[in-house]
């Protein structure tokens, strides 16, 4: 496919052709027109910025927008996951391309017209749905967080919010309620669980109690106003609000209704946690959690007014309050919560603090509508034993140094 | 005039009160609804939307590869540890170590931990059901060629992994009848989640 530059020179004579054609180092400022005559915007780099943008006609309208190349927000990938840059976010929605990733055998390439969802087992009518069928059912949209239950890191001072708990993100999910599909296939009275299976190379499977399917499960085909991203399960995924991320099986290809759980590897060997010598299984709900995302490592603060900012959420319902301590947990003050405060959703909190230059520690703790208060690391260890594992949601503290630098305080 | 008023009263005042108590919302009810007093969203659903197509027994059989602890889903065939050992050496040791211990992608076989270290979680000390080995290895392993093993190979590998973990004898034949009967040492440790929100930290 041959790209053709729009004859921008006529309207913007100050744009040199060299700049428009520049390679990676001087990436083109403008719009290129593809052979099909479609306008594609390209990122503007620092060297492309004119001295006075009011004297140069800007980029023409394009088909797809681009993030400003002055904004370097990136996920942090490992071999098995990629963490959301929580410290770089504003508001409550995670941009879709910055939603965390966790998969067990990579992101599959799936053509939507070839993908089908089979529902069978203890049903009256086993049915197969194409994506286009799913889109014709009554639809629903819901803003909710999705968090991996293995979302916890500590152990050194140089950790960012992204590294401590970047395996949580929030989107508006759109799809068909699973209850609608349950009605369509006719669930038999003895069905008590269902298996959700993905079409990736892990052929990921989880057993889900049928009640969750009737309550609020969504068969989601869209995220933040567009089709799901491949990393989030394109073309269709299960979405279980408030539950550990692994249960929201991506690239969903099959649901089997059953009278017992299947005891898959992901609900026995993994996603279970040692608790006082026992192994806790089917721990679905995400306990309430919060974290200050500003100020955090590696930021610096200045003396004066600092708006402490962060996110709080609960898998069991709404956030009721967030408290902030600016004196290492001696006293706590109520933070302001940004509306809307949604069920099973990230909520932004803010607390205005005057920093006079003293060394201290700051931290936040959330209370949800069940009365659960986010625990300290020590409280969690006391309740569960020292084996660690999934569903670790302790209060995270930041050390403020007299020079304004901020460091994580590793848990002990 | 009074007649109209009473109709208005009926629809505006009474209808919203009535609706929640009506089991079924009828499509011919006067449409004085606001987004706040809509009946539950399924009340006006038809019995069926008529979407999707009937699944054939053959296509269900092809996709239905899961195996339950009671043995439901296990195919015909059988396996034995000695044969599983040679398949394991050919296809699994690069990632899971010789004898299933110490590979880059995790041990599958329980071994004595190094001094001062906790023992690794393996099939032998952590997996509650033997059927999960068959289900998981068939669907996802080997990692670099998922879904490439025959049922027979998976039975052999399952027998090998159970024997290497000292759960069955070298001569035990593993098949659809014997596998669900294997009792795993870790099974007694598993308890369902008992967290339920509220003030208690669990």
XYZ file of C-alpha atoms in Angstrom:
614
model
C 0.000 0.000 0.000
C 1.442 3.310 -1.055
C 1.042 6.359 1.137
C 0.550 9.695 -0.516
C 0.989 12.951 1.310
C -1.866 15.341 1.085
C -0.868 18.491 -0.742
C -0.606 20.325 2.494
C 2.041 22.692 1.128
C -0.597 24.816 -0.568
C -2.348 25.653 2.657
C 0.588 25.415 5.011
C 3.609 26.605 3.099
C 5.824 26.581 6.179
C 5.748 22.824 6.426
C 8.810 21.613 4.625
C 8.500 18.453 2.639
C 11.462 17.076 4.546
C 9.495 17.249 7.750
C 6.430 15.703 6.242
C 8.429 12.816 4.864
C 10.823 12.504 7.789
C 11.562 9.028 9.105
C 11.313 7.824 12.643
C 13.708 10.475 13.920
C 11.680 13.353 12.558
C 8.347 11.555 12.351
C 5.933 13.210 9.973
C 3.878 15.981 11.439
C 0.829 15.497 9.505
C -1.666 13.496 7.784
C -0.759 10.922 5.222
C -3.243 9.739 2.727
C -3.263 6.027 2.008
C -3.928 4.534 -1.391
C -7.576 4.239 -0.380
C -7.681 7.980 0.185
C -8.114 7.721 3.931
C -6.500 10.218 6.252
C -4.296 8.749 8.948
C -2.890 11.018 11.643
C 0.690 10.541 12.623
C 2.321 11.470 15.873
C 3.956 14.865 16.121
C 7.425 14.825 17.660
C 9.175 17.589 19.554
C 11.200 18.658 16.521
C 8.012 19.089 14.530
C 6.543 21.725 16.808
C 6.635 25.163 15.184
C 7.807 28.151 17.243
C 4.328 29.600 17.063
C 1.518 27.105 16.442
C -0.867 29.979 15.746
C 1.068 30.769 12.566
C 0.885 27.323 10.991
C -2.169 25.414 9.881
C -2.340 22.265 11.926
C -2.902 18.649 11.106
C -6.038 17.867 9.153
C -8.840 15.732 10.474
C -8.035 12.053 10.536
C -9.702 8.694 10.850
C -8.108 7.700 14.120
C -6.694 9.992 16.807
C -3.292 9.587 18.349
C -1.963 10.158 21.833
C 0.295 13.223 21.987
C 3.867 12.101 21.605
C 4.659 14.282 24.618
C 2.704 11.841 26.758
C 4.703 8.738 27.567
C 2.225 6.510 29.322
C 2.969 2.837 29.031
C 2.063 -0.432 30.619
C 4.813 -2.413 32.288
C 5.031 -5.854 30.727
C 6.500 -9.060 32.105
C 6.333 -12.469 30.428
C 2.854 -13.142 31.747
C 1.238 -9.781 32.439
C 1.388 -6.064 31.821
C 0.560 -3.531 34.509
C -1.503 -0.357 34.164
C 0.279 2.952 34.915
C -2.093 3.949 37.736
C 0.058 6.985 38.591
C -0.520 8.471 35.126
C -4.304 8.231 35.053
C -6.865 10.981 35.492
C -10.487 10.264 36.258
C -12.004 6.833 36.664
C -11.729 5.223 33.219
C -8.629 3.355 32.103
C -7.817 4.101 28.456
C -8.395 0.792 26.683
C -4.837 0.478 25.392
C -3.542 0.917 28.947
C -5.831 -1.695 30.530
C -3.722 -4.275 32.363
C -3.112 -7.619 30.712
C -2.843 -11.061 32.208
C -3.007 -14.120 30.056
C -1.784 -17.686 30.374
C -0.736 -18.443 26.803
C -0.566 -15.117 24.995
C -3.192 -13.049 23.167
C -4.874 -15.181 20.492
C -5.616 -13.844 17.007
C -9.329 -14.445 16.465
C -11.452 -13.474 13.460
C -14.835 -12.364 14.812
C -16.862 -13.892 11.976
C -15.319 -17.291 12.742
C -15.811 -17.089 16.500
C -18.837 -18.671 18.171
C -20.090 -19.105 21.713
C -21.529 -22.519 22.583
C -23.838 -22.882 25.607
C -24.609 -26.469 26.576
C -24.773 -28.930 29.461
C -27.784 -28.705 31.799
C -29.914 -26.624 29.423
C -33.110 -27.250 27.496
C -31.704 -26.045 24.167
C -27.933 -26.114 23.563
C -27.275 -23.114 21.311
C -24.420 -21.600 19.334
C -24.225 -17.822 19.013
C -22.265 -15.791 16.508
C -20.976 -12.408 17.644
C -23.654 -10.820 15.468
C -26.314 -12.854 17.331
C -24.990 -11.670 20.691
C -25.177 -8.058 19.529
C -28.868 -8.415 18.639
C -29.894 -9.339 22.194
C -30.978 -6.568 24.615
C -27.724 -4.935 25.678
C -26.334 -3.492 28.872
C -23.422 -1.203 29.767
C -21.711 -0.946 33.090
C -18.641 0.833 34.444
C -16.717 -1.519 36.718
C -13.168 -2.344 37.686
C -11.385 -5.559 36.806
C -8.559 -6.658 39.091
C -6.281 -9.674 39.090
C -6.331 -11.312 42.530
C -2.548 -11.684 42.327
C -2.206 -7.895 42.272
C 0.332 -7.191 44.970
C 4.017 -6.346 45.117
C 6.196 -4.981 47.902
C 9.737 -5.518 49.146
C 11.620 -2.410 48.023
C 11.326 1.354 48.290
C 11.569 2.026 44.581
C 8.150 0.735 43.588
C 5.555 2.758 41.676
C 1.772 2.372 42.077
C 1.920 0.530 38.750
C 4.342 -2.001 40.204
C 2.557 -2.369 43.536
C -0.946 -2.839 42.166
C -1.114 -2.125 38.423
C -3.164 -5.251 37.730
C -6.400 -3.308 38.128
C -8.163 -1.208 35.514
C -11.604 0.176 34.848
C -13.735 0.265 31.719
C -17.273 0.688 30.608
C -18.220 -2.810 29.472
C -21.061 -3.431 27.043
C -22.658 -6.697 26.109
C -25.614 -8.938 26.813
C -26.494 -10.043 30.319
C -25.698 -13.694 30.826
C -29.151 -14.051 32.428
C -30.653 -13.133 29.040
C -28.741 -15.985 27.385
C -29.624 -18.322 30.266
C -33.312 -17.628 29.522
C -32.722 -18.280 25.834
C -31.140 -21.715 26.378
C -33.432 -22.639 29.296
C -31.317 -23.504 32.337
C -32.344 -26.768 34.011
C -33.225 -26.580 37.719
C -30.337 -28.813 38.799
C -27.682 -26.567 37.227
C -25.649 -25.035 40.045
C -22.336 -24.137 38.350
C -21.131 -23.301 34.887
C -17.785 -23.678 33.226
C -16.470 -20.724 31.212
C -13.877 -21.622 28.594
C -11.669 -19.361 26.505
C -10.505 -19.854 22.938
C -6.843 -19.017 23.638
C -3.954 -21.502 23.650
C -4.450 -22.032 27.409
C -8.098 -22.908 26.674
C -8.617 -21.145 30.012
C -11.367 -22.551 32.195
C -13.068 -21.495 35.420
C -16.114 -22.843 37.259
C -18.596 -20.164 38.291
C -21.586 -20.570 40.646
C -24.761 -20.181 38.605
C -26.028 -17.442 40.923
C -23.382 -15.044 39.631
C -24.562 -15.797 36.103
C -28.106 -14.771 36.998
C -27.033 -11.789 39.146
C -24.798 -9.524 37.112
C -22.574 -11.456 34.693
C -22.145 -9.832 31.290
C -21.128 -11.462 28.033
C -19.159 -8.414 26.919
C -18.248 -7.544 23.357
C -17.329 -3.898 23.884
C -15.113 -1.795 26.120
C -15.131 1.990 26.400
C -17.326 2.522 23.385
C -15.626 0.208 20.899
C -15.120 -3.498 20.373
C -13.041 -5.218 23.060
C -9.297 -4.943 22.640
C -7.650 -8.288 21.752
C -5.771 -8.179 25.081
C -9.144 -7.921 26.847
C -10.786 -10.831 25.089
C -11.786 -9.819 21.560
C -14.285 -10.609 20.228
C -16.174 -11.650 23.384
C -15.468 -12.264 27.056
C -17.203 -13.054 30.289
C -17.270 -10.107 32.685
C -18.035 -10.761 36.352
C -18.250 -7.436 38.242
C -16.263 -7.362 41.489
C -14.730 -10.831 41.061
C -11.087 -11.801 40.666
C -10.043 -11.060 37.102
C -9.222 -14.635 36.100
C -12.905 -15.626 36.370
C -13.843 -13.101 33.673
C -12.704 -15.550 31.012
C -11.555 -13.853 27.799
C -11.990 -14.996 24.198
C -15.024 -16.871 25.488
C -15.983 -19.844 23.354
C -18.017 -22.139 25.587
C -20.254 -22.207 28.657
C -21.217 -25.573 30.115
C -23.891 -25.740 32.807
C -23.260 -28.384 35.419
C -24.327 -29.639 38.838
C -20.789 -29.444 40.261
C -17.606 -27.414 39.829
C -14.997 -28.810 37.431
C -11.927 -28.227 39.630
C -9.824 -26.829 36.815
C -6.133 -26.092 37.301
C -6.973 -22.371 37.633
C -9.209 -22.991 40.672
C -7.020 -25.568 42.427
C -3.300 -25.199 41.689
C -3.677 -21.450 41.061
C -6.011 -18.724 42.360
C -6.245 -20.435 45.743
C -4.456 -19.207 48.871
C -2.952 -20.754 51.968
C -4.802 -19.598 55.061
C -3.575 -20.940 58.408
C -2.620 -24.331 57.047
C -5.722 -24.672 54.855
C -6.147 -23.767 51.196
C -8.933 -21.301 50.488
C -10.712 -21.994 47.231
C -13.286 -20.167 45.098
C -12.344 -16.856 46.723
C -14.087 -14.778 44.099
C -14.796 -11.394 45.685
C -12.166 -8.693 45.508
C -11.797 -7.161 48.982
C -11.877 -3.375 49.248
C -8.633 -1.613 48.454
C -7.187 1.838 47.891
C -3.869 3.350 46.934
C -2.484 6.877 46.782
C -1.273 7.419 43.208
C -0.043 10.975 43.842
C 2.362 11.679 45.377
C 4.115 8.359 44.850
C 7.528 7.028 43.807
C 9.396 8.389 41.789
C 7.659 11.771 42.048
C 8.904 14.782 44.022
C 6.752 17.252 45.890
C 7.272 20.891 46.774
C 6.453 22.545 50.081
C 2.963 23.984 50.165
C -0.364 22.576 49.106
C -0.386 19.056 47.757
C -3.550 17.405 46.497
C -3.165 13.779 47.521
C -4.944 11.668 44.909
C -5.782 8.036 44.552
C -8.171 5.271 43.672
C -10.403 3.143 45.896
C -12.670 0.204 45.059
C -14.486 -2.816 46.442
C -15.660 -6.012 44.800
C -18.516 -6.211 47.308
C -20.307 -2.986 46.449
C -19.810 0.740 46.812
C -16.995 2.626 48.430
C -18.404 4.427 51.476
C -15.372 6.405 52.574
C -11.651 6.789 52.111
C -9.469 8.064 54.922
C -6.019 9.522 54.465
C -3.285 9.741 57.048
C -0.404 12.185 56.617
C 1.306 11.248 59.884
C 2.161 7.579 59.434
C -1.255 6.328 60.552
C -1.524 8.217 63.857
C -4.628 10.120 62.758
C -6.921 9.817 59.761
C -8.958 12.365 57.811
C -11.804 11.851 55.370
C -10.898 12.255 51.715
C -13.307 13.687 49.143
C -14.816 11.167 46.766
C -15.440 12.067 43.142
C -18.946 11.310 41.897
C -20.229 9.042 40.521
C -19.541 6.461 43.212
C -20.481 3.269 41.426
C -21.002 -0.267 42.622
C -17.848 -2.391 42.180
C -15.994 0.456 40.551
C -12.815 2.472 40.997
C -13.572 5.763 42.716
C -11.194 8.696 42.744
C -10.381 10.278 46.078
C -8.628 13.531 46.948
C -7.254 15.080 50.096
C -5.763 18.537 50.276
C -2.634 18.603 52.432
C -0.193 21.336 53.356
C 3.296 19.892 53.430
C 5.694 21.901 55.545
C 8.821 19.961 54.630
C 8.916 17.343 57.407
C 9.647 13.691 56.842
C 6.475 11.653 57.208
C 4.442 8.809 55.759
C 1.147 9.077 53.913
C -1.383 6.337 53.279
C -5.049 5.702 52.532
C -7.642 3.185 53.680
C -11.064 2.512 52.239
C -14.306 1.374 53.875
C -16.943 -0.313 51.707
C -20.690 -0.601 52.164
C -20.396 -3.949 53.968
C -18.398 -2.198 56.711
C -15.110 -3.775 55.616
C -12.108 -1.563 56.349
C -8.952 -2.050 54.274
C -6.483 -3.832 56.581
C -2.811 -3.320 57.245
C -0.311 -5.906 56.057
C 0.133 -7.003 59.680
C -3.613 -7.549 60.092
C -3.687 -9.703 56.956
C -0.758 -11.800 58.130
C -2.363 -12.185 61.555
C -5.614 -13.383 59.964
C -4.126 -15.682 57.318
C -0.615 -16.684 58.294
C 2.560 -15.668 56.503
C 2.179 -17.682 53.300
C 1.145 -14.751 51.150
C -0.753 -15.568 48.019
C -3.769 -14.124 46.265
C -6.180 -11.440 47.511
C -3.607 -9.285 49.263
C -5.018 -5.777 49.630
C -3.061 -4.055 52.412
C -2.794 -0.340 53.048
C 0.166 0.973 51.004
C 2.323 3.734 52.498
C 4.573 6.325 50.905
C 7.527 7.859 52.742
C 7.922 11.585 52.184
C 11.546 12.682 52.598
C 12.530 16.238 53.656
C 13.872 16.871 50.130
C 10.405 16.126 48.711
C 11.261 12.725 47.302
C 8.724 9.947 47.704
C 9.497 6.284 48.340
C 7.325 3.240 48.880
C 7.434 1.844 52.380
C 7.979 -1.912 52.039
C 5.727 -3.990 54.267
C 7.318 -5.996 57.053
C -62.785 17.080 32.195
C -63.181 15.053 35.443
C -62.969 11.946 33.344
C -59.623 12.958 31.830
C -58.325 13.973 35.215
C -59.071 10.586 36.675
C -57.279 8.949 33.775
C -54.285 11.124 34.350
C -54.430 10.278 38.035
C -54.616 6.633 37.260
C -51.665 6.621 34.954
C -49.478 9.078 36.794
C -50.187 8.087 40.367
C -51.371 4.528 40.318
C -49.494 2.993 37.453
C -46.034 3.454 38.920
C -47.326 1.933 42.137
C -48.857 -0.990 40.355
C -45.991 -1.848 38.093
C -43.584 -3.309 40.611
C -46.289 -5.668 41.812
C -47.172 -6.875 38.352
C -45.339 -10.059 37.590
C -45.479 -9.471 33.870
C -45.407 -6.113 32.171
C -47.839 -6.096 29.275
C -46.814 -4.356 26.116
C -50.262 -2.698 25.782
C -50.045 -0.879 29.149
C -50.321 2.910 28.620
C -46.792 4.218 28.066
C -46.541 6.723 30.924
C -43.225 5.328 32.006
C -40.169 7.251 33.020
C -36.704 5.750 33.121
C -37.126 5.509 36.888
C -40.324 3.503 37.005
C -39.619 1.001 34.252
C -40.385 -2.559 35.212
C -37.454 -4.940 35.498
C -35.758 -5.158 32.147
C -36.708 -8.763 31.529
C -40.425 -8.356 32.277
C -41.269 -7.632 28.649
C -38.818 -10.135 27.184
C -40.330 -12.632 24.790
C -40.060 -16.286 25.711
C -37.283 -16.550 23.146
C -35.474 -14.069 20.932
C -34.966 -16.818 18.395
C -31.281 -15.960 18.049
C -28.452 -18.453 17.678
C -28.685 -21.907 16.184
C -29.104 -25.343 17.705
C -25.791 -26.946 18.632
C -25.277 -30.382 17.095
C -24.151 -33.287 19.316
C -21.017 -33.602 17.169
C -19.860 -30.036 17.619
C -20.544 -30.209 21.360
C -18.478 -33.395 21.564
C -15.579 -31.744 19.745
C -15.420 -28.769 22.104
C -16.431 -30.468 25.350
C -12.964 -31.469 26.558
C -13.370 -30.819 30.279
C -12.930 -33.538 32.871
C -14.585 -33.411 36.293
C -13.353 -34.989 39.566
C -16.082 -37.639 39.255
C -14.528 -38.699 35.941
C -17.225 -37.168 33.733
C -15.507 -36.242 30.475
C -12.671 -38.775 30.626
C -12.173 -40.479 27.236
C -11.453 -44.146 26.574
C -7.830 -45.218 26.746
C -5.351 -45.857 29.530
C -1.857 -44.994 30.613
C 1.061 -46.291 32.617
C 3.884 -44.460 34.358
C 6.817 -46.098 32.517
C 5.472 -44.972 29.148
C 4.627 -41.555 30.552
C 8.238 -41.171 31.684
C 9.620 -41.415 28.152
C 6.996 -38.987 26.781
C 7.827 -36.608 29.628
C 11.545 -36.806 28.850
C 10.875 -36.084 25.181
C 8.339 -33.288 25.559
C 8.331 -31.781 29.022
C 11.746 -31.772 30.742
C 13.148 -28.649 29.016
C 10.551 -26.566 30.860
C 9.718 -28.656 33.931
C 13.062 -30.256 34.727
C 14.371 -33.806 34.746
C 11.932 -35.911 36.738
C 9.601 -32.902 36.863
C 11.811 -31.018 39.325
C 13.447 -27.619 38.952
C 12.671 -26.583 35.367
C 12.378 -22.938 34.303
C 8.555 -23.161 34.228
C 8.111 -24.755 37.600
C 8.383 -28.129 39.281
C 5.539 -30.610 38.871
C 6.968 -33.166 41.277
C 7.494 -32.730 45.014
C 11.110 -32.741 46.176
C 12.931 -31.967 49.389
C 13.316 -28.183 49.576
C 16.755 -26.619 49.803
C 17.765 -25.711 53.350
C 15.771 -22.730 54.610
C 13.406 -22.754 51.615
C 9.710 -23.573 51.529
C 8.814 -26.550 49.356
C 7.494 -25.654 45.912
C 3.792 -26.147 45.297
C 3.423 -29.188 43.097
C 0.912 -31.786 41.998
C 2.033 -33.990 44.887
C 1.625 -31.521 47.711
C -0.954 -29.009 46.450
C -3.315 -30.420 43.788
C -6.626 -31.630 45.276
C -7.833 -33.738 42.319
C -5.970 -36.115 40.011
C -8.464 -35.532 37.175
C -7.189 -31.956 36.897
C -3.845 -33.278 35.611
C -5.550 -34.963 32.675
C -7.792 -31.977 31.953
C -5.010 -29.406 32.119
C -2.253 -31.292 30.295
C -4.636 -32.183 27.464
C -5.877 -28.613 27.013
C -2.734 -26.588 27.545
C 0.504 -28.594 27.406
C 3.150 -28.775 26.099
C 3.157 -24.984 26.249
C 4.892 -24.710 22.866
C 2.479 -27.150 21.172
C -0.818 -26.923 23.068
C -3.480 -29.482 22.235
C -1.018 -31.728 20.377
C -1.109 -34.760 22.691
C -3.289 -37.810 22.051
C -5.618 -39.014 24.819
C -3.370 -42.049 25.224
C -0.288 -39.844 25.726
C -2.167 -37.733 28.272
C -3.126 -40.870 30.231
C 0.534 -42.011 30.237
C 1.734 -38.578 31.366
C -0.927 -38.441 34.080
C 0.178 -41.853 35.365
C 3.808 -40.704 35.289
C 3.143 -37.479 37.186
C 1.112 -39.345 39.825
C 3.813 -41.975 40.244
C 6.677 -39.457 40.321
C 4.776 -37.716 43.127
C 4.541 -41.064 44.983
C 0.742 -41.140 44.792
C 0.384 -44.345 42.735
C 2.551 -47.402 42.091
C 4.633 -47.755 38.971
C 2.307 -50.498 37.730
C -1.051 -48.780 38.345
C -3.034 -48.397 35.122
C -4.710 -45.017 34.824
C -7.981 -44.869 32.913
C -11.485 -43.403 33.149
C -12.340 -45.689 36.073
C -9.154 -45.538 38.121
C -8.227 -41.865 37.760
C -11.251 -40.422 39.649
C -10.505 -42.852 42.503
C -6.998 -41.535 43.109
C -7.042 -39.622 46.393
C -4.713 -36.634 46.412
C -2.908 -35.791 49.672
C -3.840 -32.093 49.459
C -7.570 -32.609 49.034
C -8.299 -32.508 52.749
C -6.731 -29.046 53.043
C -9.117 -27.332 50.651
C -11.881 -25.194 52.155
C -14.351 -22.916 50.380
C -13.934 -19.151 50.696
C -15.454 -17.931 53.962
C -14.846 -14.208 53.573
C -18.108 -12.305 53.450
C -17.312 -8.631 53.798
C -18.126 -6.739 56.979
C -15.625 -5.725 59.637
C -13.839 -9.071 59.972
C -10.433 -9.434 58.286
C -10.140 -12.924 56.822
